[in-house]
Amino acid sequence: MTAASLEEVLRLQERADVATLSRYEQRYGLVAEGRLTGWEEAPRSGAISAGEFERVWLEARRALGAAPPPGADG
């Protein structure tokens, strides 16, 4: 499974070529094509707000040495 910014993934799927999407998936994991189910039963799982997810995702990208996506706050 991958964690990804919804906005970023949608932008990639709409505008990026196959090679760009492939590089993204090689770095961050496969992009989910549909609804993810079953995560609620995973140990220590829990829902977070979209804003909190984006904050944590930007922090993770920085830790991985990746530039924030264009227009990201931070």
XYZ file of C-alpha atoms in Angstrom:
74
model
C 0.000 0.000 0.000
C 1.129 3.548 -0.519
C 0.432 6.822 1.166
C 0.049 9.662 -1.255
C -1.420 13.093 -1.443
C -4.814 12.747 -3.117
C -4.321 16.042 -4.929
C -0.880 14.988 -6.130
C -2.041 11.563 -7.351
C -5.050 13.006 -9.167
C -2.829 15.593 -10.851
C -0.384 12.890 -11.919
C -3.120 10.619 -13.237
C -4.728 13.450 -15.211
C -1.656 15.212 -16.598
C 1.456 13.074 -16.311
C 2.780 10.662 -18.861
C 3.253 6.980 -18.062
C 6.992 7.417 -17.382
C 6.367 10.139 -14.770
C 3.693 8.090 -13.007
C 6.009 5.062 -13.087
C 8.846 7.048 -11.430
C 6.424 8.259 -8.758
C 5.297 4.698 -8.048
C 8.884 3.428 -7.930
C 9.696 6.005 -5.265
C 6.496 5.948 -3.176
C 4.725 2.689 -4.073
C 1.820 1.790 -6.312
C -0.980 4.288 -6.570
C -4.321 2.843 -5.494
C -6.860 2.611 -8.281
C -9.912 2.077 -6.134
C -11.280 2.238 -2.643
C -9.078 0.703 0.025
C -10.873 -1.515 2.499
C -9.803 -3.474 5.532
C -7.412 -0.874 6.906
C -9.749 -0.203 9.821
C -8.878 -3.605 11.317
C -5.115 -3.067 11.118
C -3.311 -2.589 14.458
C -3.064 1.071 15.494
C -5.115 2.284 12.524
C -7.248 5.356 12.735
C -8.737 8.093 10.637
C -7.055 11.487 10.307
C -8.174 14.690 8.649
C -7.095 15.572 5.117
C -5.118 18.516 6.497
C -3.233 16.328 8.971
C -2.479 13.787 6.237
C -1.071 16.495 3.946
C 1.115 17.844 6.792
C 2.518 14.389 7.574
C 2.931 13.544 3.875
C 4.991 16.708 3.239
C 7.147 15.862 6.261
C 7.688 12.318 4.921
C 8.606 13.631 1.466
C 11.211 15.903 3.018
C 12.625 12.961 4.985
C 12.872 10.990 1.723
C 14.711 13.882 0.119
C 11.955 14.697 -2.341
C 10.903 18.209 -3.180
C 7.387 19.168 -2.096
C 4.888 19.199 -4.956
C 4.361 22.585 -6.634
C 2.056 24.788 -4.596
C 2.511 22.871 -1.336
C 2.645 24.875 1.838
C 5.737 24.545 3.927
